[in-house]
Amino acid sequence: MSAPPPESRPTAPPSARLLAAAGAILAAFAVALSAYAAHAAADPHAQARLHSAAVFAFGHGIALAALAPQARRAFTRGVLGALLLGVLGFAGSLAAAHFFGASARLAPYGGSLMILAWLAYAADAVRR
């Protein structure tokens, strides 16, 4: 059986493609951040915070890259967008605290947003 011609294959909406690309970028950032934490960060506390940021960025990046192309409904894409904002708030806050001396005060809000987004995704999956 041959694949359908390219013009007949359904394409993901632009927002879904952007979410998938953002997920791939998050995963790449996570690998670089983890390598930096393992090889360049001397302070064990900084290493732990950076590794935590990397784990969350990687896991959620992979989830976005996998789930976003299948997200046909606007609500689902909105939930995935909230997930992206949550991981940026959490992991980004931890990384910014290390690299720029910024406050990590956004981390709890980012974590809370990730939790809510996953719960909304679960509710949406049950409704489909």
Short mmCIF file of N, CA, C and O in Angstrom, two decimals, residues 1-122:
data_model
loop_
_atom_site.label_atom_id
_atom_site.label_comp_id
_atom_site.label_asym_id
_atom_site.label_seq_id
_atom_site.Cartn_x
_atom_site.Cartn_y
_atom_site.Cartn_z
N MET A 1 0.84 -1.16 0.00
CA MET A 1 0.00 0.00 0.00
C MET A 1 0.89 1.24 0.00
O MET A 1 1.83 1.34 0.77
N SER A 2 0.61 2.17 -0.84
CA SER A 2 1.43 3.38 -0.90
C SER A 2 0.81 4.48 -0.06
O SER A 2 -0.38 4.48 0.24
N ALA A 3 1.64 5.42 0.31
CA ALA A 3 1.18 6.56 1.12
C ALA A 3 0.34 7.48 0.25
O ALA A 3 0.56 7.59 -0.96
N PRO A 4 -0.63 8.15 0.87
CA PRO A 4 -1.44 9.10 0.08
C PRO A 4 -0.57 10.25 -0.40
O PRO A 4 0.46 10.56 0.20
N PRO A 5 -0.96 10.87 -1.50
CA PRO A 5 -0.18 12.00 -1.99
C PRO A 5 -0.13 13.10 -0.92
O PRO A 5 -1.05 13.23 -0.11
N PRO A 6 0.94 13.90 -0.90
CA PRO A 6 1.11 14.93 0.13
C PRO A 6 -0.08 15.87 0.26
O PRO A 6 -0.45 16.25 1.35
N GLU A 7 -0.72 16.22 -0.84
CA GLU A 7 -1.84 17.18 -0.76
C GLU A 7 -3.07 16.58 -0.10
O GLU A 7 -3.95 17.30 0.33
N SER A 8 -3.17 15.25 0.02
CA SER A 8 -4.34 14.65 0.62
C SER A 8 -4.12 14.29 2.10
O SER A 8 -5.05 13.91 2.77
N ARG A 9 -2.88 14.40 2.59
CA ARG A 9 -2.61 14.10 3.99
C ARG A 9 -3.07 15.28 4.85
O ARG A 9 -2.80 16.43 4.52
N PRO A 10 -3.74 14.99 5.96
CA PRO A 10 -4.12 16.09 6.84
C PRO A 10 -2.89 16.70 7.49
O PRO A 10 -1.97 15.99 7.87
N THR A 11 -2.87 18.01 7.58
CA THR A 11 -1.75 18.68 8.23
C THR A 11 -2.23 19.27 9.55
O THR A 11 -3.39 19.64 9.69
N ALA A 12 -1.32 19.33 10.47
CA ALA A 12 -1.64 19.91 11.77
C ALA A 12 -1.78 21.42 11.61
O ALA A 12 -1.10 22.03 10.78
N PRO A 13 -2.64 22.03 12.41
CA PRO A 13 -2.76 23.49 12.36
C PRO A 13 -1.42 24.15 12.70
O PRO A 13 -0.58 23.55 13.40
N PRO A 14 -1.20 25.38 12.23
CA PRO A 14 0.08 26.05 12.52
C PRO A 14 0.41 26.12 14.01
O PRO A 14 1.57 25.92 14.39
N SER A 15 -0.58 26.35 14.85
CA SER A 15 -0.30 26.43 16.29
C SER A 15 0.18 25.08 16.82
O SER A 15 1.04 25.04 17.70
N ALA A 16 -0.32 23.99 16.29
CA ALA A 16 0.12 22.67 16.72
C ALA A 16 1.56 22.42 16.27
O ALA A 16 2.37 21.86 17.02
N ARG A 17 1.88 22.85 15.05
CA ARG A 17 3.25 22.69 14.56
C ARG A 17 4.22 23.53 15.40
O ARG A 17 5.33 23.09 15.69
N LEU A 18 3.81 24.73 15.79
CA LEU A 18 4.67 25.58 16.63
C LEU A 18 4.86 24.96 18.01
O LEU A 18 5.97 25.01 18.56
N LEU A 19 3.81 24.40 18.56
CA LEU A 19 3.94 23.73 19.86
C LEU A 19 4.88 22.53 19.77
O LEU A 19 5.70 22.30 20.66
N ALA A 20 4.79 21.77 18.69
CA ALA A 20 5.69 20.63 18.50
C ALA A 20 7.13 21.09 18.36
O ALA A 20 8.04 20.50 18.95
N ALA A 21 7.35 22.17 17.60
CA ALA A 21 8.70 22.72 17.44
C ALA A 21 9.23 23.23 18.78
O ALA A 21 10.40 23.02 19.11
N ALA A 22 8.37 23.90 19.54
CA ALA A 22 8.78 24.39 20.86
C ALA A 22 9.17 23.22 21.76
O ALA A 22 10.14 23.31 22.53
N GLY A 23 8.44 22.12 21.66
CA GLY A 23 8.78 20.94 22.43
C GLY A 23 10.15 20.39 22.06
O GLY A 23 10.94 20.02 22.93
N ALA A 24 10.44 20.35 20.78
CA ALA A 24 11.75 19.86 20.34
C ALA A 24 12.87 20.79 20.82
O ALA A 24 13.94 20.33 21.24
N ILE A 25 12.62 22.09 20.79
CA ILE A 25 13.61 23.06 21.28
C ILE A 25 13.81 22.90 22.78
O ILE A 25 14.94 22.95 23.28
N LEU A 26 12.72 22.69 23.51
CA LEU A 26 12.83 22.44 24.96
C LEU A 26 13.69 21.21 25.23
O LEU A 26 14.51 21.21 26.15
N ALA A 27 13.47 20.15 24.47
CA ALA A 27 14.25 18.93 24.67
C ALA A 27 15.73 19.18 24.39
O ALA A 27 16.59 18.72 25.16
N ALA A 28 16.04 19.92 23.34
CA ALA A 28 17.44 20.25 23.04
C ALA A 28 18.04 21.11 24.15
O ALA A 28 19.19 20.87 24.59
N PHE A 29 17.28 22.11 24.62
CA PHE A 29 17.72 22.94 25.73
C PHE A 29 18.00 22.09 26.97
O PHE A 29 18.99 22.30 27.67
N ALA A 30 17.14 21.12 27.22
CA ALA A 30 17.30 20.27 28.39
C ALA A 30 18.58 19.45 28.33
O ALA A 30 19.27 19.29 29.34
N VAL A 31 18.91 18.94 27.17
CA VAL A 31 20.15 18.17 27.02
C VAL A 31 21.35 19.06 27.29
O VAL A 31 22.27 18.70 28.03
N ALA A 32 21.34 20.26 26.71
CA ALA A 32 22.45 21.20 26.93
C ALA A 32 22.53 21.61 28.40
O ALA A 32 23.62 21.69 28.98
N LEU A 33 21.40 21.87 29.01
CA LEU A 33 21.37 22.28 30.42
C LEU A 33 21.88 21.17 31.33
O LEU A 33 22.64 21.42 32.26
N SER A 34 21.48 19.95 31.04
CA SER A 34 21.95 18.81 31.83
C SER A 34 23.46 18.63 31.69
O SER A 34 24.15 18.36 32.68
N ALA A 35 23.96 18.77 30.47
CA ALA A 35 25.41 18.65 30.26
C ALA A 35 26.15 19.76 31.01
O ALA A 35 27.18 19.50 31.64
N TYR A 36 25.62 20.97 30.95
CA TYR A 36 26.24 22.08 31.68
C TYR A 36 26.25 21.78 33.17
O TYR A 36 27.26 21.97 33.85
N ALA A 37 25.11 21.33 33.70
CA ALA A 37 25.02 21.04 35.12
C ALA A 37 26.01 19.96 35.54
O ALA A 37 26.61 20.04 36.61
N ALA A 38 26.19 18.96 34.70
CA ALA A 38 27.09 17.85 35.03
C ALA A 38 28.56 18.22 34.92
O ALA A 38 29.39 17.71 35.68
N HIS A 39 28.89 19.12 34.00
CA HIS A 39 30.30 19.37 33.72
C HIS A 39 30.81 20.76 34.11
O HIS A 39 32.01 20.93 34.29
N ALA A 40 29.95 21.73 34.24
CA ALA A 40 30.44 23.09 34.48
C ALA A 40 29.98 23.69 35.81
O ALA A 40 30.66 24.55 36.35
N ALA A 41 28.85 23.28 36.30
CA ALA A 41 28.34 23.85 37.56
C ALA A 41 29.03 23.14 38.73
O ALA A 41 28.88 21.95 38.92
N ALA A 42 29.80 23.90 39.50
CA ALA A 42 30.58 23.32 40.59
C ALA A 42 29.75 23.14 41.86
O ALA A 42 29.94 22.18 42.60
N ASP A 43 28.82 24.03 42.10
CA ASP A 43 28.01 24.01 43.31
C ASP A 43 26.97 22.89 43.24
O ASP A 43 26.16 22.86 42.30
N PRO A 44 26.97 21.96 44.20
CA PRO A 44 26.00 20.85 44.16
C PRO A 44 24.54 21.33 44.18
O PRO A 44 23.68 20.70 43.56
N HIS A 45 24.25 22.41 44.89
CA HIS A 45 22.89 22.94 44.92
C HIS A 45 22.49 23.43 43.53
O HIS A 45 21.37 23.17 43.07
N ALA A 46 23.40 24.12 42.86
CA ALA A 46 23.12 24.60 41.50
C ALA A 46 22.95 23.43 40.55
O ALA A 46 22.05 23.44 39.70
N GLN A 47 23.78 22.41 40.70
CA GLN A 47 23.64 21.22 39.85
C GLN A 47 22.27 20.58 40.02
O GLN A 47 21.62 20.23 39.03
N ALA A 48 21.82 20.46 41.25
CA ALA A 48 20.52 19.84 41.51
C ALA A 48 19.39 20.66 40.90
O ALA A 48 18.48 20.09 40.28
N ARG A 49 19.44 21.97 41.05
CA ARG A 49 18.39 22.82 40.49
C ARG A 49 18.39 22.76 38.96
O ARG A 49 17.34 22.69 38.33
N LEU A 50 19.58 22.78 38.37
CA LEU A 50 19.67 22.74 36.91
C LEU A 50 19.23 21.38 36.37
O LEU A 50 18.58 21.30 35.32
N HIS A 51 19.59 20.32 37.06
CA HIS A 51 19.14 18.99 36.63
C HIS A 51 17.62 18.88 36.74
O HIS A 51 16.97 18.28 35.87
N SER A 52 17.05 19.44 37.79
CA SER A 52 15.59 19.43 37.92
C SER A 52 14.94 20.18 36.77
O SER A 52 13.98 19.71 36.16
N ALA A 53 15.49 21.35 36.44
CA ALA A 53 14.97 22.12 35.31
C ALA A 53 15.10 21.32 34.02
O ALA A 53 14.17 21.29 33.19
N ALA A 54 16.23 20.64 33.84
CA ALA A 54 16.45 19.86 32.62
C ALA A 54 15.47 18.68 32.52
O ALA A 54 14.94 18.42 31.44
N VAL A 55 15.22 18.00 33.62
CA VAL A 55 14.30 16.86 33.61
C VAL A 55 12.90 17.32 33.20
O VAL A 55 12.25 16.69 32.34
N PHE A 56 12.43 18.41 33.80
CA PHE A 56 11.10 18.90 33.46
C PHE A 56 11.03 19.41 32.02
O PHE A 56 10.06 19.16 31.31
N ALA A 57 12.06 20.12 31.59
CA ALA A 57 12.07 20.64 30.22
C ALA A 57 12.11 19.49 29.22
O ALA A 57 11.41 19.52 28.20
N PHE A 58 12.90 18.46 29.50
CA PHE A 58 13.01 17.35 28.56
C PHE A 58 11.70 16.57 28.49
O PHE A 58 11.17 16.32 27.40
N GLY A 59 11.18 16.19 29.63
CA GLY A 59 9.94 15.40 29.64
C GLY A 59 8.79 16.13 28.98
O GLY A 59 8.05 15.55 28.17
N HIS A 60 8.64 17.40 29.29
CA HIS A 60 7.53 18.16 28.72
C HIS A 60 7.80 18.52 27.26
O HIS A 60 6.86 18.64 26.47
N GLY A 61 9.06 18.69 26.90
CA GLY A 61 9.39 18.93 25.50
C GLY A 61 9.02 17.74 24.63
O GLY A 61 8.42 17.89 23.57
N ILE A 62 9.36 16.56 25.10
CA ILE A 62 9.01 15.34 24.37
C ILE A 62 7.49 15.20 24.29
O ILE A 62 6.93 14.85 23.24
N ALA A 63 6.79 15.47 25.40
CA ALA A 63 5.33 15.37 25.40
C ALA A 63 4.74 16.34 24.37
O ALA A 63 3.84 15.96 23.61
N LEU A 64 5.21 17.57 24.34
CA LEU A 64 4.70 18.54 23.38
C LEU A 64 4.98 18.11 21.95
O LEU A 64 4.12 18.21 21.07
N ALA A 65 6.20 17.65 21.70
CA ALA A 65 6.56 17.23 20.35
C ALA A 65 5.69 16.05 19.89
O ALA A 65 5.34 15.96 18.71
N ALA A 66 5.31 15.18 20.82
CA ALA A 66 4.50 14.02 20.46
C ALA A 66 3.01 14.33 20.39
O ALA A 66 2.32 13.83 19.49
N LEU A 67 2.51 15.13 21.31
CA LEU A 67 1.07 15.35 21.40
C LEU A 67 0.56 16.47 20.50
O LEU A 67 -0.56 16.40 19.99
N ALA A 68 1.35 17.51 20.30
CA ALA A 68 0.86 18.68 19.56
C ALA A 68 0.44 18.37 18.12
O ALA A 68 -0.60 18.87 17.68
N PRO A 69 1.18 17.58 17.36
CA PRO A 69 0.75 17.33 15.98
C PRO A 69 -0.62 16.65 15.88
O PRO A 69 -1.30 16.77 14.87
N GLN A 70 -1.03 15.96 16.93
CA GLN A 70 -2.33 15.28 16.92
C GLN A 70 -3.45 16.17 17.47
O GLN A 70 -4.61 15.76 17.46
N ALA A 71 -3.10 17.34 17.98
CA ALA A 71 -4.08 18.23 18.62
C ALA A 71 -4.85 19.01 17.57
O ALA A 71 -4.43 20.05 17.11
N ARG A 72 -6.00 18.49 17.19
CA ARG A 72 -6.83 19.12 16.16
C ARG A 72 -7.76 20.18 16.75
O ARG A 72 -8.16 21.11 16.09
N ARG A 73 -8.15 19.98 18.01
CA ARG A 73 -9.10 20.90 18.63
C ARG A 73 -8.37 22.08 19.27
O ARG A 73 -7.29 21.92 19.85
N ALA A 74 -8.98 23.25 19.21
CA ALA A 74 -8.38 24.46 19.77
C ALA A 74 -8.19 24.33 21.28
O ALA A 74 -7.17 24.79 21.82
N PHE A 75 -9.14 23.70 21.96
CA PHE A 75 -9.02 23.54 23.40
C PHE A 75 -7.77 22.73 23.74
O PHE A 75 -7.01 23.09 24.65
N THR A 76 -7.55 21.65 23.03
CA THR A 76 -6.39 20.80 23.28
C THR A 76 -5.09 21.58 23.04
O THR A 76 -4.16 21.50 23.83
N ARG A 77 -5.06 22.34 21.96
CA ARG A 77 -3.86 23.14 21.69
C ARG A 77 -3.67 24.21 22.77
O ARG A 77 -2.54 24.50 23.16
N GLY A 78 -4.76 24.76 23.28
CA GLY A 78 -4.66 25.73 24.38
C GLY A 78 -4.09 25.11 25.64
O GLY A 78 -3.26 25.71 26.33
N VAL A 79 -4.52 23.88 25.93
CA VAL A 79 -4.00 23.17 27.09
C VAL A 79 -2.50 22.90 26.90
O VAL A 79 -1.71 23.07 27.83
N LEU A 80 -2.12 22.49 25.70
CA LEU A 80 -0.69 22.25 25.45
C LEU A 80 0.10 23.55 25.51
O LEU A 80 1.26 23.56 25.95
N GLY A 81 -0.50 24.65 25.09
CA GLY A 81 0.14 25.96 25.23
C GLY A 81 0.35 26.30 26.70
O GLY A 81 1.39 26.85 27.08
N ALA A 82 -0.65 25.99 27.53
CA ALA A 82 -0.50 26.22 28.98
C ALA A 82 0.61 25.35 29.55
O ALA A 82 1.38 25.78 30.42
N LEU A 83 0.73 24.13 29.04
CA LEU A 83 1.81 23.24 29.47
C LEU A 83 3.17 23.85 29.12
O LEU A 83 4.09 23.86 29.94
N LEU A 84 3.28 24.40 27.91
CA LEU A 84 4.51 25.06 27.50
C LEU A 84 4.82 26.24 28.41
O LEU A 84 5.96 26.40 28.88
N LEU A 85 3.83 27.07 28.69
CA LEU A 85 4.05 28.22 29.58
C LEU A 85 4.46 27.75 30.98
O LEU A 85 5.32 28.37 31.62
N GLY A 86 3.85 26.67 31.44
CA GLY A 86 4.20 26.15 32.76
C GLY A 86 5.64 25.69 32.83
O GLY A 86 6.36 26.01 33.78
N VAL A 87 6.09 24.95 31.84
CA VAL A 87 7.47 24.46 31.88
C VAL A 87 8.45 25.62 31.69
O VAL A 87 9.53 25.63 32.30
N LEU A 88 8.08 26.60 30.87
CA LEU A 88 8.95 27.78 30.74
C LEU A 88 9.04 28.54 32.07
O LEU A 88 10.11 29.00 32.46
N GLY A 89 7.91 28.64 32.76
CA GLY A 89 7.92 29.31 34.05
C GLY A 89 8.72 28.55 35.08
O GLY A 89 9.48 29.13 35.86
N PHE A 90 8.57 27.23 35.10
CA PHE A 90 9.28 26.42 36.09
C PHE A 90 10.76 26.27 35.74
O PHE A 90 11.64 26.74 36.47
N ALA A 91 11.03 25.61 34.64
CA ALA A 91 12.43 25.33 34.27
C ALA A 91 13.16 26.63 33.93
O ALA A 91 14.33 26.80 34.29
N GLY A 92 12.47 27.54 33.24
CA GLY A 92 13.09 28.81 32.88
C GLY A 92 13.47 29.63 34.10
O GLY A 92 14.52 30.26 34.14
N SER A 93 12.62 29.60 35.11
CA SER A 93 12.90 30.33 36.34
C SER A 93 14.12 29.76 37.06
O SER A 93 14.98 30.52 37.53
N LEU A 94 14.21 28.45 37.12
CA LEU A 94 15.38 27.83 37.76
C LEU A 94 16.67 28.12 37.00
O LEU A 94 17.70 28.42 37.59
N ALA A 95 16.60 28.04 35.67
CA ALA A 95 17.79 28.32 34.86
C ALA A 95 18.17 29.79 34.94
O ALA A 95 19.36 30.13 35.07
N ALA A 96 17.18 30.68 34.87
CA ALA A 96 17.47 32.12 34.94
C ALA A 96 18.05 32.50 36.30
O ALA A 96 18.91 33.39 36.38
N ALA A 97 17.61 31.83 37.35
CA ALA A 97 18.17 32.10 38.68
C ALA A 97 19.66 31.78 38.70
O ALA A 97 20.46 32.52 39.29
N HIS A 98 20.03 30.71 38.04
CA HIS A 98 21.45 30.33 38.02
C HIS A 98 22.27 31.23 37.10
O HIS A 98 23.30 31.75 37.49
N PHE A 99 21.82 31.39 35.87
CA PHE A 99 22.62 32.09 34.87
C PHE A 99 22.60 33.62 35.00
O PHE A 99 23.57 34.28 34.65
N PHE A 100 21.48 34.16 35.48
CA PHE A 100 21.35 35.62 35.49
C PHE A 100 21.12 36.19 36.89
O PHE A 100 20.93 37.39 37.04
N GLY A 101 21.11 35.35 37.90
CA GLY A 101 20.88 35.82 39.25
C GLY A 101 19.45 36.29 39.47
O GLY A 101 19.17 37.01 40.42
N ALA A 102 18.55 35.90 38.59
CA ALA A 102 17.14 36.28 38.71
C ALA A 102 16.49 35.47 39.83
O ALA A 102 17.02 34.45 40.28
N SER A 103 15.35 35.92 40.25
CA SER A 103 14.58 35.20 41.25
C SER A 103 13.94 33.96 40.62
O SER A 103 13.57 33.98 39.45
N ALA A 104 13.80 32.93 41.41
CA ALA A 104 13.12 31.71 40.95
C ALA A 104 11.66 31.72 41.40
O ALA A 104 11.02 30.68 41.47
N ARG A 105 11.12 32.89 41.66
CA ARG A 105 9.76 32.99 42.21
C ARG A 105 8.68 32.50 41.25
O ARG A 105 7.57 32.22 41.66
N LEU A 106 8.99 32.41 39.95
CA LEU A 106 7.98 31.90 39.00
C LEU A 106 7.88 30.38 39.00
O LEU A 106 6.92 29.82 38.47
N ALA A 107 8.87 29.71 39.58
CA ALA A 107 8.89 28.24 39.55
C ALA A 107 7.61 27.62 40.13
O ALA A 107 7.03 26.73 39.50
N PRO A 108 7.13 28.04 41.30
CA PRO A 108 5.90 27.40 41.81
C PRO A 108 4.68 27.65 40.92
O PRO A 108 3.82 26.78 40.79
N TYR A 109 4.62 28.83 40.32
CA TYR A 109 3.50 29.12 39.42
C TYR A 109 3.59 28.26 38.16
O TYR A 109 2.58 27.75 37.68
N GLY A 110 4.81 28.11 37.64
CA GLY A 110 5.01 27.25 36.47
C GLY A 110 4.65 25.81 36.78
O GLY A 110 3.99 25.13 35.99
N GLY A 111 5.07 25.33 37.95
CA GLY A 111 4.74 23.97 38.35
C GLY A 111 3.24 23.78 38.50
O GLY A 111 2.68 22.77 38.07
N SER A 112 2.58 24.75 39.11
CA SER A 112 1.12 24.68 39.27
C SER A 112 0.42 24.68 37.91
O SER A 112 -0.55 23.93 37.71
N LEU A 113 0.92 25.49 36.99
CA LEU A 113 0.32 25.54 35.66
C LEU A 113 0.51 24.21 34.93
O LEU A 113 -0.40 23.75 34.23
N MET A 114 1.66 23.57 35.10
CA MET A 114 1.86 22.26 34.49
C MET A 114 0.87 21.25 35.04
O MET A 114 0.28 20.47 34.28
N ILE A 115 0.67 21.26 36.35
CA ILE A 115 -0.28 20.33 36.97
C ILE A 115 -1.68 20.56 36.41
O ILE A 115 -2.37 19.61 35.99
N LEU A 116 -2.11 21.81 36.39
CA LEU A 116 -3.45 22.13 35.87
C LEU A 116 -3.59 21.75 34.40
O LEU A 116 -4.63 21.24 33.98
N ALA A 117 -2.55 22.01 33.62
CA ALA A 117 -2.61 21.68 32.19
C ALA A 117 -2.73 20.17 31.99
O ALA A 117 -3.51 19.72 31.15
N TRP A 118 -1.99 19.38 32.75
CA TRP A 118 -2.10 17.93 32.62
C TRP A 118 -3.48 17.44 33.04
O TRP A 118 -4.05 16.54 32.41
N LEU A 119 -4.04 18.04 34.09
CA LEU A 119 -5.40 17.65 34.49
C LEU A 119 -6.42 18.03 33.42
O LEU A 119 -7.34 17.26 33.13
N ALA A 120 -6.25 19.20 32.82
CA ALA A 120 -7.16 19.61 31.74
C ALA A 120 -6.99 18.71 30.53
O ALA A 120 -7.98 18.35 29.86
N TYR A 121 -5.75 18.30 30.24
CA TYR A 121 -5.52 17.38 29.12
C TYR A 121 -6.23 16.04 29.39
O TYR A 121 -6.84 15.46 28.49
N ALA A 122 -6.13 15.57 30.62
CA ALA A 122 -6.78 14.31 30.98
C ALA A 122 -8.30 14.43 30.83
O ALA A 122 -8.95 13.53 30.26
#
